[in-house]
Coordinates of N, CA and C in Angstrom, one line a residue:
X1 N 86.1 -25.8 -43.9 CA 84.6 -25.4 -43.8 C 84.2 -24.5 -44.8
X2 N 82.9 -24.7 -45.6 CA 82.7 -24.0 -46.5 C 82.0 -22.8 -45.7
X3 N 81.4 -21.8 -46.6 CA 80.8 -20.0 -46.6 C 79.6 -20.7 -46.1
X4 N 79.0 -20.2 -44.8 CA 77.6 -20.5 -44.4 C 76.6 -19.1 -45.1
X5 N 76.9 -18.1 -45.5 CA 76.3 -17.3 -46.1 C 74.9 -17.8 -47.5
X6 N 75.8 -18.5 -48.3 CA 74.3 -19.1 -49.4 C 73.6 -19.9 -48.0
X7 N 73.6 -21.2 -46.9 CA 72.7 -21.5 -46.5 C 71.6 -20.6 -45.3
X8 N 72.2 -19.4 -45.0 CA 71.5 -18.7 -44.0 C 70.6 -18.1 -44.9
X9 N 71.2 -17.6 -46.5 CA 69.8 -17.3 -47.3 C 68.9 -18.0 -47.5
X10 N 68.9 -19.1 -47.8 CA 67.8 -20.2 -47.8 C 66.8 -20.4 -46.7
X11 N 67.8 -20.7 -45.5 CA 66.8 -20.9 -44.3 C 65.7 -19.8 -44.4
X12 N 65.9 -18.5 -44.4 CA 65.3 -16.9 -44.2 C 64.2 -17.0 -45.4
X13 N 64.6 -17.4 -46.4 CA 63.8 -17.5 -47.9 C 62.6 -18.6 -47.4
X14 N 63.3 -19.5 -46.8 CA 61.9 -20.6 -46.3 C 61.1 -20.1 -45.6
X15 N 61.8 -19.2 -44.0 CA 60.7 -18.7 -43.3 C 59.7 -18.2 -43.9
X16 N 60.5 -16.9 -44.7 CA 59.8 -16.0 -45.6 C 58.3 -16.7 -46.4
X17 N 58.8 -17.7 -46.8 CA 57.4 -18.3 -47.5 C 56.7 -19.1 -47.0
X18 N 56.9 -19.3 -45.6 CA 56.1 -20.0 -44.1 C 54.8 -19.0 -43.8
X19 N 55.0 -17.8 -43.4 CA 54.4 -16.5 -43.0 C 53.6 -15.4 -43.9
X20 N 53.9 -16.5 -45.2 CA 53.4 -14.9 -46.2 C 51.6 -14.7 -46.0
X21 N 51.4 -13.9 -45.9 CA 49.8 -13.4 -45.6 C 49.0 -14.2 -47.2
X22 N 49.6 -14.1 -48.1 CA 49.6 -14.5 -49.2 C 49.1 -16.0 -49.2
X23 N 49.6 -16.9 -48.5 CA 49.6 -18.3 -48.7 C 48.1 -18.6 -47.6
X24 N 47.9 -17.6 -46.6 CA 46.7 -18.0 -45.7 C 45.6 -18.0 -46.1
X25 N 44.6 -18.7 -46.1 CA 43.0 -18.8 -46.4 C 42.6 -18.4 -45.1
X26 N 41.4 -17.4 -45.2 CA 40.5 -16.8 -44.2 C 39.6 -18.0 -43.4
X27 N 39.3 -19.0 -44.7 CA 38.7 -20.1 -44.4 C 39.3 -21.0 -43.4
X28 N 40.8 -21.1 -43.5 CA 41.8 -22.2 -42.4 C 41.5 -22.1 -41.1
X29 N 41.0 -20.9 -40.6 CA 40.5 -20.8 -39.1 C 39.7 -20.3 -39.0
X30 N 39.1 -20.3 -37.4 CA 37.9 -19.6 -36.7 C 38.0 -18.3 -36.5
X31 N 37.6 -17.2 -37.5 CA 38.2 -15.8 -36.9 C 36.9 -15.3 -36.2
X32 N 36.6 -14.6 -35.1 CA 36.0 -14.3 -34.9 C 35.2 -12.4 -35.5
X33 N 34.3 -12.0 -35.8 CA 34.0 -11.2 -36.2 C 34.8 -9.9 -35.6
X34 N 34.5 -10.1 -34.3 CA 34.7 -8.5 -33.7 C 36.4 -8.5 -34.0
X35 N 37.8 -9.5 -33.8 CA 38.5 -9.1 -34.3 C 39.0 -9.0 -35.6
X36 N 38.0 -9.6 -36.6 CA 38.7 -9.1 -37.7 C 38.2 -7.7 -37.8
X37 N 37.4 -6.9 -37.2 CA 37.1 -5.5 -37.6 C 37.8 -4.8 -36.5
X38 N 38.7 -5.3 -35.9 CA 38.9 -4.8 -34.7 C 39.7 -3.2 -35.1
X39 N 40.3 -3.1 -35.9 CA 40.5 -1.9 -36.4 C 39.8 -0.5 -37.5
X40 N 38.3 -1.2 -36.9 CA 37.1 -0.6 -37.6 C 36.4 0.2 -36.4
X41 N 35.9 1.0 -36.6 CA 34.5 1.3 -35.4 C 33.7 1.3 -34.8
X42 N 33.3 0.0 -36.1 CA 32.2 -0.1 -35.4 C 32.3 -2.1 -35.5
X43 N 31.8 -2.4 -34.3 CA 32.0 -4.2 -34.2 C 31.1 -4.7 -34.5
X44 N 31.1 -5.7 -35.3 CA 30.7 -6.8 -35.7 C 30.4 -8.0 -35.2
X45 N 29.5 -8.5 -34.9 CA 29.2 -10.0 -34.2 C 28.1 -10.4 -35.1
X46 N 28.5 -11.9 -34.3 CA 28.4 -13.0 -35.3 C 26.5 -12.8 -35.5
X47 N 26.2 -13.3 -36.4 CA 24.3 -13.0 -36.6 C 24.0 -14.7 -36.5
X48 N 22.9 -15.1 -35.2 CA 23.1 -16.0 -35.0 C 21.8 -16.6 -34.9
X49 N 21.1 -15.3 -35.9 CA 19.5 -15.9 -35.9 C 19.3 -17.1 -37.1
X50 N 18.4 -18.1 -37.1 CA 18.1 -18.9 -37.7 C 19.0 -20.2 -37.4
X51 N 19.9 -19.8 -36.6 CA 21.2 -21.0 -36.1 C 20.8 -21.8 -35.1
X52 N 21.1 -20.5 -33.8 CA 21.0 -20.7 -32.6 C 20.3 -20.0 -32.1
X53 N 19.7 -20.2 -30.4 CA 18.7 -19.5 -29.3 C 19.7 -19.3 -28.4
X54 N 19.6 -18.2 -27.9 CA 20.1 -17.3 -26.8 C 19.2 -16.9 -25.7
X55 N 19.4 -17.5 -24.4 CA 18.4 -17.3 -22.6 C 19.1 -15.9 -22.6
X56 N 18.5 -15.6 -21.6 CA 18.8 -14.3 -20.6 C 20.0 -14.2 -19.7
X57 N 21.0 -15.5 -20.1 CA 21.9 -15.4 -19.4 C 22.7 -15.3 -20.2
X58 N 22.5 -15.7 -21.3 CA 23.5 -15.9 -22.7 C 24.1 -16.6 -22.8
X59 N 23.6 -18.1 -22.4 CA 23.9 -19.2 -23.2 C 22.9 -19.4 -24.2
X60 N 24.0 -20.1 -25.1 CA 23.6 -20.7 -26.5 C 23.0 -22.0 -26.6
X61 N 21.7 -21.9 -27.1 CA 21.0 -23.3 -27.3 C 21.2 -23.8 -28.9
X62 N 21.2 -25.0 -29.6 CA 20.8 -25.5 -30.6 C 19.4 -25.7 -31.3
X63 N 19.2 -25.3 -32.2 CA 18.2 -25.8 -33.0 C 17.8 -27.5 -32.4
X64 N 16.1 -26.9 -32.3 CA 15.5 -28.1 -31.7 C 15.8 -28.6 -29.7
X65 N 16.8 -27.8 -29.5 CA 16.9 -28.0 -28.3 C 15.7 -27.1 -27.0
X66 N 15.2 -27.9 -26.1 CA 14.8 -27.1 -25.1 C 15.1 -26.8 -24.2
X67 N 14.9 -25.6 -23.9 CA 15.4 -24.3 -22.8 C 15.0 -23.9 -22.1
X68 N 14.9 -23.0 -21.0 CA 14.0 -21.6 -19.7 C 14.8 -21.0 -20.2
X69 N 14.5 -19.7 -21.4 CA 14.6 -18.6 -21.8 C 15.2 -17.6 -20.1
X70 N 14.2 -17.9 -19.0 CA 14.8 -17.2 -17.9 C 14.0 -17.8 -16.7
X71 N 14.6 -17.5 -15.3 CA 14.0 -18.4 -14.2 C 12.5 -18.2 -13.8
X72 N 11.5 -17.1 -15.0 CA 10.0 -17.2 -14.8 C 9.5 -17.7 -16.0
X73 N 10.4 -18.2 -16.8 CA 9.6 -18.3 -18.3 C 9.1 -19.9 -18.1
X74 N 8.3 -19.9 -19.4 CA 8.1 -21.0 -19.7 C 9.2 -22.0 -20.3
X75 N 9.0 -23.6 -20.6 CA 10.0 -24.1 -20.9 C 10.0 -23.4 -22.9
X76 N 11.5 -23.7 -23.7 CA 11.0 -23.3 -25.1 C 11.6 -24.6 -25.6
X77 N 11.9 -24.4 -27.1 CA 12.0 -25.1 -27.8 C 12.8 -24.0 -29.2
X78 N 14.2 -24.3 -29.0 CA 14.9 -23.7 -30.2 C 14.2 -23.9 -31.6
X79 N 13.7 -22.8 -32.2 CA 13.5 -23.1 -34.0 C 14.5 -22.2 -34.1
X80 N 14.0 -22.1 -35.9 CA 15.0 -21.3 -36.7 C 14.2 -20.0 -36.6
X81 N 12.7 -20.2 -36.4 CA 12.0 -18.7 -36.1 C 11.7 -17.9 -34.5
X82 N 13.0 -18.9 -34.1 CA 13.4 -18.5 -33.0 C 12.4 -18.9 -31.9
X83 N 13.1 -19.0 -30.2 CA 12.3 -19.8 -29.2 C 10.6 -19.5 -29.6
X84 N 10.3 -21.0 -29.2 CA 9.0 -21.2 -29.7 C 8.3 -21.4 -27.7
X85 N 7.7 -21.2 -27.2 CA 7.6 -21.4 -25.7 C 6.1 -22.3 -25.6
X86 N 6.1 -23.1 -24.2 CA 4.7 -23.5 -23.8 C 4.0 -22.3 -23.5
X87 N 2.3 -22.6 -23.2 CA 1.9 -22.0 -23.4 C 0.8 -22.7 -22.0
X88 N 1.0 -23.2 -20.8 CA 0.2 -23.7 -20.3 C -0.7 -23.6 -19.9
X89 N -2.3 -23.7 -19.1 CA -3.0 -22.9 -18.9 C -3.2 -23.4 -17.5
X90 N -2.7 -21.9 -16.8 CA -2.1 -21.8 -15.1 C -3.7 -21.8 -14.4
X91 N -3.3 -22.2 -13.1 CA -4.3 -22.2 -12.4 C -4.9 -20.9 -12.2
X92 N -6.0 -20.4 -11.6 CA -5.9 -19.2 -11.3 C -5.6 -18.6 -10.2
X93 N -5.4 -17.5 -9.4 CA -4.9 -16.9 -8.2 C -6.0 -16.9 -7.8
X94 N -6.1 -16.8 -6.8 CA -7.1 -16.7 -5.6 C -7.7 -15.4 -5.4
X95 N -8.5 -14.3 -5.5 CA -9.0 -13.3 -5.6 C -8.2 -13.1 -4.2
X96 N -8.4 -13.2 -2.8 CA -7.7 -13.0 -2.1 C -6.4 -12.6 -1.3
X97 N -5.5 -13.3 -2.6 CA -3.9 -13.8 -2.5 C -3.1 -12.2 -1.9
X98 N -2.6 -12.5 -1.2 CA -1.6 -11.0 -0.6 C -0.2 -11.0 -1.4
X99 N 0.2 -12.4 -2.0 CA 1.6 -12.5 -2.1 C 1.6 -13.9 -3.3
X100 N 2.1 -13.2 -4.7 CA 2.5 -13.9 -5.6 C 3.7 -13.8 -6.4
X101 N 4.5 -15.4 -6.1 CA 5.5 -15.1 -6.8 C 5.3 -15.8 -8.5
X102 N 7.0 -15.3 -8.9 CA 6.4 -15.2 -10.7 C 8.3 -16.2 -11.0
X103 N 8.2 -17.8 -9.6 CA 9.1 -18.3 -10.3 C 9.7 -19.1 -11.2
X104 N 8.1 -19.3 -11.6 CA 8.3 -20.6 -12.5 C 7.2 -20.4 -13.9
X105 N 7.0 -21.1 -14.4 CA 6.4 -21.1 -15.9 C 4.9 -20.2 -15.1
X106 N 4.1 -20.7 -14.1 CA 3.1 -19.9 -14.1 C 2.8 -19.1 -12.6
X107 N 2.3 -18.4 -12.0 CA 2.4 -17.5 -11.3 C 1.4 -18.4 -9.7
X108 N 2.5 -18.2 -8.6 CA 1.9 -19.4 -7.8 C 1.6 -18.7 -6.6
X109 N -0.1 -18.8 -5.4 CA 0.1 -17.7 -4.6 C 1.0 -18.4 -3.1
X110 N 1.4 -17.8 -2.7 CA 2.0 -17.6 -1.7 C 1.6 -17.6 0.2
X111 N 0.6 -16.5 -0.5 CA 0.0 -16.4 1.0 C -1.8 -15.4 0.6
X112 N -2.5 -15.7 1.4 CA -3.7 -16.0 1.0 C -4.2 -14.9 2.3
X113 N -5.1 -13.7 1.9 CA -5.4 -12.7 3.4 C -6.1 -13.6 3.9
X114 N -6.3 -14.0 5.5 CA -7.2 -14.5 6.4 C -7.4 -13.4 7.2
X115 N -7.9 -12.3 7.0 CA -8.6 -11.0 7.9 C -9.5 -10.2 7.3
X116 N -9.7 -9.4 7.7 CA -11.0 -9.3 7.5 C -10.5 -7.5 7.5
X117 N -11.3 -6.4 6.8 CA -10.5 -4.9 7.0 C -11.7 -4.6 6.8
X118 N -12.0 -3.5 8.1 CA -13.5 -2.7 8.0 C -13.3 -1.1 8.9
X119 N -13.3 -0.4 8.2 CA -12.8 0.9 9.0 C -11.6 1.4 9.2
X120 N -11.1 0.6 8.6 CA -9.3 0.9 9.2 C -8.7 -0.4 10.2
X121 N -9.5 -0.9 10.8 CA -9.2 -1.5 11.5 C -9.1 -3.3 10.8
X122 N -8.4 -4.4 11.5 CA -8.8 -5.4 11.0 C -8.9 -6.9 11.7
X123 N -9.6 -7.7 11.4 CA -9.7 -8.6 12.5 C -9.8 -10.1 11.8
X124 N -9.9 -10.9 12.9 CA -9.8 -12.4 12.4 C -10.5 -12.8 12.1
X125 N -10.6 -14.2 11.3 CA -11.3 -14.6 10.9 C -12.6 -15.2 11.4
X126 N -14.1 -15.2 11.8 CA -15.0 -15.3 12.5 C -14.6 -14.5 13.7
X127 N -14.6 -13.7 13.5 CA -14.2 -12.6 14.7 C -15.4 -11.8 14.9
X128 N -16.3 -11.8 16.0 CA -17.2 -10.8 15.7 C -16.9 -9.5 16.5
X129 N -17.4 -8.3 16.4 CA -17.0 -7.0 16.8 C -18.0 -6.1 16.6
X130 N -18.1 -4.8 17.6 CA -19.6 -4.1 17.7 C -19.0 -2.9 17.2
X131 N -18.5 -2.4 15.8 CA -17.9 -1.1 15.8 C -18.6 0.3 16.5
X132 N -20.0 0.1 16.4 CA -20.8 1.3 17.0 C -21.9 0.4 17.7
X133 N -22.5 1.3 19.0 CA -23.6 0.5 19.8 C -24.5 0.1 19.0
X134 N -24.4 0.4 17.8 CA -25.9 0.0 16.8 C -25.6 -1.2 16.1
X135 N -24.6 -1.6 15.9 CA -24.0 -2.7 14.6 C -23.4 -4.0 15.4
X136 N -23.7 -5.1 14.9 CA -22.6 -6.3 15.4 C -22.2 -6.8 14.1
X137 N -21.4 -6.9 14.3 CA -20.4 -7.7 12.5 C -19.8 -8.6 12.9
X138 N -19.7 -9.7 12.2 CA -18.7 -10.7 11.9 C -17.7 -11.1 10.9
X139 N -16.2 -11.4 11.0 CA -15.8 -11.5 10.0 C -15.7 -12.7 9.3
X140 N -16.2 -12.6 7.8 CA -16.9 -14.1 7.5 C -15.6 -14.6 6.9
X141 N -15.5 -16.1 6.7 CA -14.3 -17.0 6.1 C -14.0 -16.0 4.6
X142 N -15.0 -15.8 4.1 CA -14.3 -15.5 2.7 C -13.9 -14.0 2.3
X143 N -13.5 -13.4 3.6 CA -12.8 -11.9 4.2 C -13.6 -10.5 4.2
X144 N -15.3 -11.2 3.9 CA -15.9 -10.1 4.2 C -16.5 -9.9 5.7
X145 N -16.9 -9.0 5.8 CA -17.7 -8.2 7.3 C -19.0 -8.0 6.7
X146 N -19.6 -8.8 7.5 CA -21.0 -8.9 7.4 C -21.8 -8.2 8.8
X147 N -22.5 -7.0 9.1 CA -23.2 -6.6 9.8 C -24.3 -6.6 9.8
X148 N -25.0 -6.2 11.2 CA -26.4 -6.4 11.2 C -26.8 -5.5 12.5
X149 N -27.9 -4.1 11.9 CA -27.9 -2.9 12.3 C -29.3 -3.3 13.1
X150 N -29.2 -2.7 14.4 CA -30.2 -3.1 15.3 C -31.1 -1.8 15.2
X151 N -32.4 -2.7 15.2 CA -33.6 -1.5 14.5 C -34.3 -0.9 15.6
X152 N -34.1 -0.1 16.3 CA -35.0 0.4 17.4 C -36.0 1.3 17.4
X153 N -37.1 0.7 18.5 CA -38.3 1.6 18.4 C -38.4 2.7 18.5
X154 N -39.9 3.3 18.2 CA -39.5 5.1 18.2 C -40.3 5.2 19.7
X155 N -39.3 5.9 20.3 CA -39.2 6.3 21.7 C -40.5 7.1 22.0
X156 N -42.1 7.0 23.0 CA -43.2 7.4 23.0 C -42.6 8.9 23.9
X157 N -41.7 9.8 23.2 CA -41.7 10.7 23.9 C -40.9 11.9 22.8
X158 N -41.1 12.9 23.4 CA -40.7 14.1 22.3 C -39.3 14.9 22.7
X159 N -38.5 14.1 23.3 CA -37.2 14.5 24.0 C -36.5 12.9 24.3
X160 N -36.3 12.4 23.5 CA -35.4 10.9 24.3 C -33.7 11.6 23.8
X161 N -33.2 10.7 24.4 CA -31.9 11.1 24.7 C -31.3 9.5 24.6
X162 N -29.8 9.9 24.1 CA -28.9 8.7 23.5 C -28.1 8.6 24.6
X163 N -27.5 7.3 25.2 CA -26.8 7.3 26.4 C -25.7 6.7 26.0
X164 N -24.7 6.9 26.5 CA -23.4 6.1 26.2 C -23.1 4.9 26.2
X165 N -23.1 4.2 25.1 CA -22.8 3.0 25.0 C -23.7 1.9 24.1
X166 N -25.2 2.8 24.3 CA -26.2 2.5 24.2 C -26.7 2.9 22.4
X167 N -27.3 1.9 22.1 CA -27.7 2.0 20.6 C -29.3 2.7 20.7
X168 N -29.9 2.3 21.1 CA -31.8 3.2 20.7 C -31.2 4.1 21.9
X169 N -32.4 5.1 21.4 CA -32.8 6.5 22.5 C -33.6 5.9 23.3
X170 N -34.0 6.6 24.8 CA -34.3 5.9 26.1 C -35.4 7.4 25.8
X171 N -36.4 7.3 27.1 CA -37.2 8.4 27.1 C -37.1 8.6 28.7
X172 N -36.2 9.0 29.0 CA -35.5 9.1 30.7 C -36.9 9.4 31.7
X173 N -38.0 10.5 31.6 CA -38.7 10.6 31.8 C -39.8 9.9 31.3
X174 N -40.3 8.9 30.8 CA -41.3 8.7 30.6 C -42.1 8.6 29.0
X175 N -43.3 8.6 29.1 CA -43.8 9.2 27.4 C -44.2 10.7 28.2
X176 N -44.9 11.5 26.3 CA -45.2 12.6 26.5 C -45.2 13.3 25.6
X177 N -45.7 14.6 25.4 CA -46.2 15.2 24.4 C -46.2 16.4 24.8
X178 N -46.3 17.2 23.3 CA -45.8 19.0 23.4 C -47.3 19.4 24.0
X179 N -47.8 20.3 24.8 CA -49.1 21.0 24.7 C -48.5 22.4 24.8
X180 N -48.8 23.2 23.2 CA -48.0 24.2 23.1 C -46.4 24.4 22.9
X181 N -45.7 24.7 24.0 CA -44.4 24.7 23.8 C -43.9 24.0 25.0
X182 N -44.8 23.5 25.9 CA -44.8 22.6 27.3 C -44.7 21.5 27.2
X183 N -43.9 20.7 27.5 CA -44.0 19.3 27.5 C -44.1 18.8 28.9
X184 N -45.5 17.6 28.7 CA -46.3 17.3 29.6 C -46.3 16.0 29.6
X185 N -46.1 15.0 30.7 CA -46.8 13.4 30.8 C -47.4 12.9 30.3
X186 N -47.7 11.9 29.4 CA -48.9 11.4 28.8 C -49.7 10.4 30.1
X187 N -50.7 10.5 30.0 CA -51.3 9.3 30.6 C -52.3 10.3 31.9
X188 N -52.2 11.2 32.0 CA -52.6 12.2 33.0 C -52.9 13.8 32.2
X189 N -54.2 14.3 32.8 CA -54.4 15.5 32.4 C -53.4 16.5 33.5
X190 N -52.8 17.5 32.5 CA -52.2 18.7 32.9 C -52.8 20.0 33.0
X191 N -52.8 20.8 34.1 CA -53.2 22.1 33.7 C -52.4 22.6 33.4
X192 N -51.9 23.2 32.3 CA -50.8 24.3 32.0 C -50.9 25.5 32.1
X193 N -51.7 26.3 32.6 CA -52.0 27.6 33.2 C -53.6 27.3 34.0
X194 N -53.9 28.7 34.5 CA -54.8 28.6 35.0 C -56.2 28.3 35.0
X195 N -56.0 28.5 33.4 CA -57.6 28.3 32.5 C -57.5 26.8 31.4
X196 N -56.2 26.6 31.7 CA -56.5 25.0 29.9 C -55.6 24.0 30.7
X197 N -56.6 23.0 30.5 CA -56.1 21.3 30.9 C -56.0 20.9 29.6
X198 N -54.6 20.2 29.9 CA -54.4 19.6 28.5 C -53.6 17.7 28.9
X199 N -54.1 17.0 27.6 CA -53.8 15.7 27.7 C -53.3 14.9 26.2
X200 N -52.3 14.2 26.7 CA -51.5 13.4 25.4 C -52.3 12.8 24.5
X201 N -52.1 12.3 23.8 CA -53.2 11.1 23.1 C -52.7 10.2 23.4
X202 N -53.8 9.3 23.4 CA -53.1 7.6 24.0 C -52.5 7.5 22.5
X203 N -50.8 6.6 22.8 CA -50.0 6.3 22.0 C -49.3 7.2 20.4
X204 N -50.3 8.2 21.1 CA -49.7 9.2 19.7 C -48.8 10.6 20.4
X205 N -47.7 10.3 21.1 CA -47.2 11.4 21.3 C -46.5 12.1 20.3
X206 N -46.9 12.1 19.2 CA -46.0 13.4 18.4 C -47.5 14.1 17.8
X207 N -48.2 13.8 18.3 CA -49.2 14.8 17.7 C -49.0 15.8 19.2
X208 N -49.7 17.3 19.2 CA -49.9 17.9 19.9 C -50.9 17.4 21.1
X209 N -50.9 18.0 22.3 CA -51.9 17.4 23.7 C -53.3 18.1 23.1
X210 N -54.3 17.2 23.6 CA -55.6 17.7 23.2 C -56.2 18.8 24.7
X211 N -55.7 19.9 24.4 CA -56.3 20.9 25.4 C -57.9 21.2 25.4
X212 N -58.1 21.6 26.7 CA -59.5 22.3 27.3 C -59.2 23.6 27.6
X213 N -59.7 24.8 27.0 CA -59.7 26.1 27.6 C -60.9 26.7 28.2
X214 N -60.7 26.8 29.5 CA -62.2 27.3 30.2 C -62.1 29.0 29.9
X215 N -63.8 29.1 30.2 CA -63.3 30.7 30.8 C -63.3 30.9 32.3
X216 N -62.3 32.3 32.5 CA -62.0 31.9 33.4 C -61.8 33.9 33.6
X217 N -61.6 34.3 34.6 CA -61.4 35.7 35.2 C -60.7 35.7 36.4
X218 N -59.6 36.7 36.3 CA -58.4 36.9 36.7 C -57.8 35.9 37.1
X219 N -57.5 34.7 36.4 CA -57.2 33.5 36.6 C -58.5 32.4 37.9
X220 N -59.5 33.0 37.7 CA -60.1 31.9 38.3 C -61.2 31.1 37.2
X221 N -61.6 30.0 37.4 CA -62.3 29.6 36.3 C -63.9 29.6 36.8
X222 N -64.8 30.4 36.1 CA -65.9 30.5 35.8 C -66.5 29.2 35.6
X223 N -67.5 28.7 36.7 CA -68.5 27.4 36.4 C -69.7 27.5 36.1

């Protein structure tokens, strides 16, 4: 058996020229950016504008291909000057909408107020309600409150009084009128002391009573 020593140098001489960094082209493979800097500090990725388009989730689209950039966008269309998007022209929301969602290319309502809000309070639709004894309101289909204020007469007396529940003033006693600082019946002459009769005017109680002052001595009246 011959000296294996010259053939173990050969084999080792071959590997040796299998592995040399020397014989590799950068070109022969895929290197990726961040590890060939990987002993740098700052990384490097790949620049992938004018190539490819990138969604919100980060997948990669091709030039010319279309996409949803994200689950509210519009559909796009990969350029080189990057996603190009529709542009459609959405219906509009409903001035009334309580609830819109934003899932799709254009913004769609949900749910629509059917009430009606007056005071704080709120009610249904054709719902009518007396908030005060003076007012009746209804709530109309297209969510407003429509009232209608009850116009009451002017009470033929100089003291009416508001009752509970009740929208106009009542004149509990009657008509009537000041004579002096006395308030007296209309419709009938008053004596208010011993010497002056006094009387309302027909229908005009806020003027003063039209008094008569006699003469008169120690309260009796002189004829």
């Amino acid at each position: 058996m011959g000296p294996l020593f010259p053939m173990t140098c050969v084999v080792l001489l071959a590997l040796h020229a299998t592995v040399s960094p020397a014989s590799l082209n950068p070109e022969d493979y895929a290197a990726d950016e961040a590890e060939r800097t990987a002993n740098s500090d700052t990384i490097i990725f790949d620049d992938y504008r004018g190539k490819v388009c990138v969604d919100d989730s980060g997948f990669v689209y091709k030039l010319g291909e279309r996409f949803f950039p994200g689950h509210s966008n519009c559909p796009c269309v990969c350029t080189e000057d990057g996603p190009v998007c529709d542009q459609p022209e959405c219906p509009k929301i409903h001035p009334k909408c309580t609830k819109v969602e934003h899932n799709g290319c254009c913004p769609e309502c949900k749910e629509v107020k059917n009430f009606c809000e007056y005071r704080g309070k709120t009610y249904k639709i054709l719902e009518e309600f007396k908030p005060s004894p003076c007012e009746w309101c209804r709530c109309e289909p297209n969510n407003e409150v429509h009232c209608v204020v009850s116009d009451c007469a002017v009470p033929e007396c100089v003291n009416p009084v508001y009752e509970p529940e009740q929208c106009c003033p009542i004149c509990k006693n009657g008509p009537n009128c000041f004579a002096g600082t006395t308030i007296i019946p209309a419709g009938i002459e008053v004596k208010v002391d011993d010497c002056t009769i006094c009387r309302c005017h027909n229908g005009d109680w806020w003027k003063p009573a039209q008094c008569l002052r006699r003469e008169c001595l120690n309260g009796q009246t002189l004829s």
